[in-house]
Tab-separated table of C-alpha atoms in Angstrom:
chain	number	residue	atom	x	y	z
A	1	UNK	CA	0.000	0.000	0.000
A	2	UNK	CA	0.874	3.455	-0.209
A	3	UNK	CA	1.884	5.651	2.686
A	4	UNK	CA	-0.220	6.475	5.317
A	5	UNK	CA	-2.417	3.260	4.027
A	6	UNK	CA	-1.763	1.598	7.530
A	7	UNK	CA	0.863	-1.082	6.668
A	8	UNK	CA	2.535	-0.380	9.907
A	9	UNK	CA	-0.712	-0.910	12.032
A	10	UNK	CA	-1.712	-3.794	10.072
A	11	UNK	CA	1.459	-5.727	10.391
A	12	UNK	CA	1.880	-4.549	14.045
A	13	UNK	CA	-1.839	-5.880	14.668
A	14	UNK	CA	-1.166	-9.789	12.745
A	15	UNK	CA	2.438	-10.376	13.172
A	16	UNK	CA	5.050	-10.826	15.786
A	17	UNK	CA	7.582	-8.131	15.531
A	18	UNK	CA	10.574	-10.686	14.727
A	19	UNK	CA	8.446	-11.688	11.771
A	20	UNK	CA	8.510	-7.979	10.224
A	21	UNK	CA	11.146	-6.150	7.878
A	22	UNK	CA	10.382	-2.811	8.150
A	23	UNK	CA	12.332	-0.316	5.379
A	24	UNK	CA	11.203	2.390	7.761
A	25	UNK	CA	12.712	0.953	10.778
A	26	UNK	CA	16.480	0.073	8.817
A	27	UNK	CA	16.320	3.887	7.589
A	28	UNK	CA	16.674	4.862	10.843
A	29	UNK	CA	18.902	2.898	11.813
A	30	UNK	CA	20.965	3.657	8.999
A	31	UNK	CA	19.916	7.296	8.541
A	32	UNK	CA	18.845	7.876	12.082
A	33	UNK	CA	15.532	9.334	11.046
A	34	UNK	CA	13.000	7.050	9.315
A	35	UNK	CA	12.302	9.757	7.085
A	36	UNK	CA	15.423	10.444	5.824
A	37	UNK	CA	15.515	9.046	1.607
A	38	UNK	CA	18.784	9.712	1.271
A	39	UNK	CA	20.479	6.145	1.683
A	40	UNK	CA	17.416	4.075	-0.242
A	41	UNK	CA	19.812	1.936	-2.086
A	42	UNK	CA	21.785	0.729	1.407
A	43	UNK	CA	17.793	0.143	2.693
A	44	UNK	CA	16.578	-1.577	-0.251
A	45	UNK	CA	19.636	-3.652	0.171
A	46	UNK	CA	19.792	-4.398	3.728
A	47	UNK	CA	15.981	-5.159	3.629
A	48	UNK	CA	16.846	-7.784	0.431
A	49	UNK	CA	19.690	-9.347	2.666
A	50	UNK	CA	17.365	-9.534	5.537
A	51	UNK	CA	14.354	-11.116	3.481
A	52	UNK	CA	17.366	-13.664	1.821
A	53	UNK	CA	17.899	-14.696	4.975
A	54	UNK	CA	14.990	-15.342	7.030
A	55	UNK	CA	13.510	-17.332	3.802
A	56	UNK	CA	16.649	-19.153	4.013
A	57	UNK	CA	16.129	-20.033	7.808
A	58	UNK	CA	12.819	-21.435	6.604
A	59	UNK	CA	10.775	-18.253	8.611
A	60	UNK	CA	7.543	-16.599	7.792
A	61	UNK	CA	8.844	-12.950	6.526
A	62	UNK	CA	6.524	-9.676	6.234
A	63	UNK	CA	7.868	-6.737	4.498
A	64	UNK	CA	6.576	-3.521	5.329
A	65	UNK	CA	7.460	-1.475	3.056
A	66	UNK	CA	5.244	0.574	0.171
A	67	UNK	CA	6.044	-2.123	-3.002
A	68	UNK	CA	3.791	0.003	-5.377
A	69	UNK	CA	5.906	-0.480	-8.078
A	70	UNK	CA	6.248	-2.772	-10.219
A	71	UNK	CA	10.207	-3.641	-10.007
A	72	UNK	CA	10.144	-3.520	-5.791
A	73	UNK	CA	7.380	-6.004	-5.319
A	74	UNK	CA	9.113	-8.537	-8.124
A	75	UNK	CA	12.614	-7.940	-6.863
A	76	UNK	CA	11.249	-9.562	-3.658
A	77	UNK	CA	9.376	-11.714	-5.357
A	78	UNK	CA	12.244	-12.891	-7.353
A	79	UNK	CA	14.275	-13.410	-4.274
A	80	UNK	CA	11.948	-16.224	-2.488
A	81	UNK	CA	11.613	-18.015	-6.181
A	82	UNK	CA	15.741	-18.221	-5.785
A	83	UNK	CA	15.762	-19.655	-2.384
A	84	UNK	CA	12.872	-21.756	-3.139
A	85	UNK	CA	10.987	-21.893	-6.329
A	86	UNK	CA	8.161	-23.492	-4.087
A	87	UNK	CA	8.188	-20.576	-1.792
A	88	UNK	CA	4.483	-19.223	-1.478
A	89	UNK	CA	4.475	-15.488	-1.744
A	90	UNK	CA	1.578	-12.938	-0.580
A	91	UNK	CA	0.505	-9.993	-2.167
A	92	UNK	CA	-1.245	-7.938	1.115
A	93	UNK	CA	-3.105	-4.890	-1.003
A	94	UNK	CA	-3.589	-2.331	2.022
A	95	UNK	CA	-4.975	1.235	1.261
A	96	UNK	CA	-7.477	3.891	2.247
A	97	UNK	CA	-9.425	6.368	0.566
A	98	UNK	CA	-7.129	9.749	-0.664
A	99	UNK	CA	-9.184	11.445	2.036
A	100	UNK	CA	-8.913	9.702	4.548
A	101	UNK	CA	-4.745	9.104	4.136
A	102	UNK	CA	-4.521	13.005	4.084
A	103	UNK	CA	-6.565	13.231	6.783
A	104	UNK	CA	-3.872	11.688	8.907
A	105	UNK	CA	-1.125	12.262	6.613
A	106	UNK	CA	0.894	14.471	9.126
A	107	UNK	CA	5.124	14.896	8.253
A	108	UNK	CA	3.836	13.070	4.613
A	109	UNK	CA	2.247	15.714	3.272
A	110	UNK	CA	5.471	17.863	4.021
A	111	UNK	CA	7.461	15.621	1.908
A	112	UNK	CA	7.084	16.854	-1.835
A	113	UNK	CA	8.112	14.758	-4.962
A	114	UNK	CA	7.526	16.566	-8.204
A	115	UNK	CA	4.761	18.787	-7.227
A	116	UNK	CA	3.011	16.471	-5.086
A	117	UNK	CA	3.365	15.906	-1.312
A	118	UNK	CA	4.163	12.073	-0.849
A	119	UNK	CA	0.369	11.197	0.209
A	120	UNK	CA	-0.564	12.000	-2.968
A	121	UNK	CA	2.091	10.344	-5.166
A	122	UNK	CA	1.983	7.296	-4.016
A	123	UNK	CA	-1.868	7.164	-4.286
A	124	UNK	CA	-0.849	7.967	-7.893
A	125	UNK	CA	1.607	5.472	-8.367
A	126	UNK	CA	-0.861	2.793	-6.511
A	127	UNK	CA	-3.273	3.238	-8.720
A	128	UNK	CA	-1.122	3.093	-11.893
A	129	UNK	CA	-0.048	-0.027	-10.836
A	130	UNK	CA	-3.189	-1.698	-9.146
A	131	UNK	CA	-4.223	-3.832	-11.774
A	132	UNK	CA	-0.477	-5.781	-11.973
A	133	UNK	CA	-1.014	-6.212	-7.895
A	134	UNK	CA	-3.739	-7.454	-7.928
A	135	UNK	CA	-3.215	-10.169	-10.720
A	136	UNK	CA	0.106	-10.533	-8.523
A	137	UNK	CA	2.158	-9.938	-11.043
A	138	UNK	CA	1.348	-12.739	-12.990
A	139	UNK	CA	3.447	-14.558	-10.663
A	140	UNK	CA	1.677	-18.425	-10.342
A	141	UNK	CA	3.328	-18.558	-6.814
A	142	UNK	CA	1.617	-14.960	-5.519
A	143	UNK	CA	-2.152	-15.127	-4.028
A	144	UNK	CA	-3.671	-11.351	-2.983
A	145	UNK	CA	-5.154	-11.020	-0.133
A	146	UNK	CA	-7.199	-7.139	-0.856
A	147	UNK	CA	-7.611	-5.893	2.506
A	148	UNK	CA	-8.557	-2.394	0.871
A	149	UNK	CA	-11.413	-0.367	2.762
């Protein structure tokens, strides 16, 4: 989902924190504020080396982490088919109404990208891409689970 969708909240709510890659949470560690895009290569990165791993160790790994486009959700997707081309992978589509996600949108709607404060763009880029993510990219190991409201 895009952010401010409630990724966070749902994967707090269903998971076990030791279950969850969070891009947010390495950027700060990294970065030292969660906010901070400057070092989104060394995230993307860490959070593919983490994700190797755990599917590796055999463990049930959630990423939470935007994957509205296209090449983010497949370069994950493409990393369980290498440890295991039997590895089943899920598609969770989370979003809310544009309303309702700048409603709440708070530092996001600080954050501009072209024109557009980050709310918005990713609802853009979401629904560009909706149709792939919800066919799951094609992918015959990927079910979707649309937890949209």
């Amino acid at each position: 989902g895009p952010s401010g969708s409630g990724k966070s909240s749902y994967a707090k709510d269903r998971y076990h924190s030791s279950q969850v890659i969070s891009s947010d949470f390495i950027r700060e560690e990294l970065c030292n504020d969660f906010k901070d895009q400057t070092r989104n290569e060394d995230v993307w990165q860490a959070v593919h080396t983490l994700v190797k791993a755990r599917l590796e160790s055999g463990l049930l790994t959630v990423v939470d982490a935007t994957n509205i486009r296209n090449k983010d959700r497949k370069a994950l997707v493409e990393i369980a088919k290498d440890v295991d081309p039997n590895i089943k992978v899920k598609y969770i589509v989370i979003d809310r109404t544009l309303p309702e996600k700048l409603e709440t949108g708070g530092w996001r709607l600080a954050v501009d990208i072209k024109g557009q404060n980050l709310v918005a763009k990713h609802h853009d880029v979401m629904q560009a891409n909706l149709k792939d993510i919800l066919r799951g990219d094609n992918y015959p190991n990927v079910t979707v689970i649309d937890e949209r409201k």
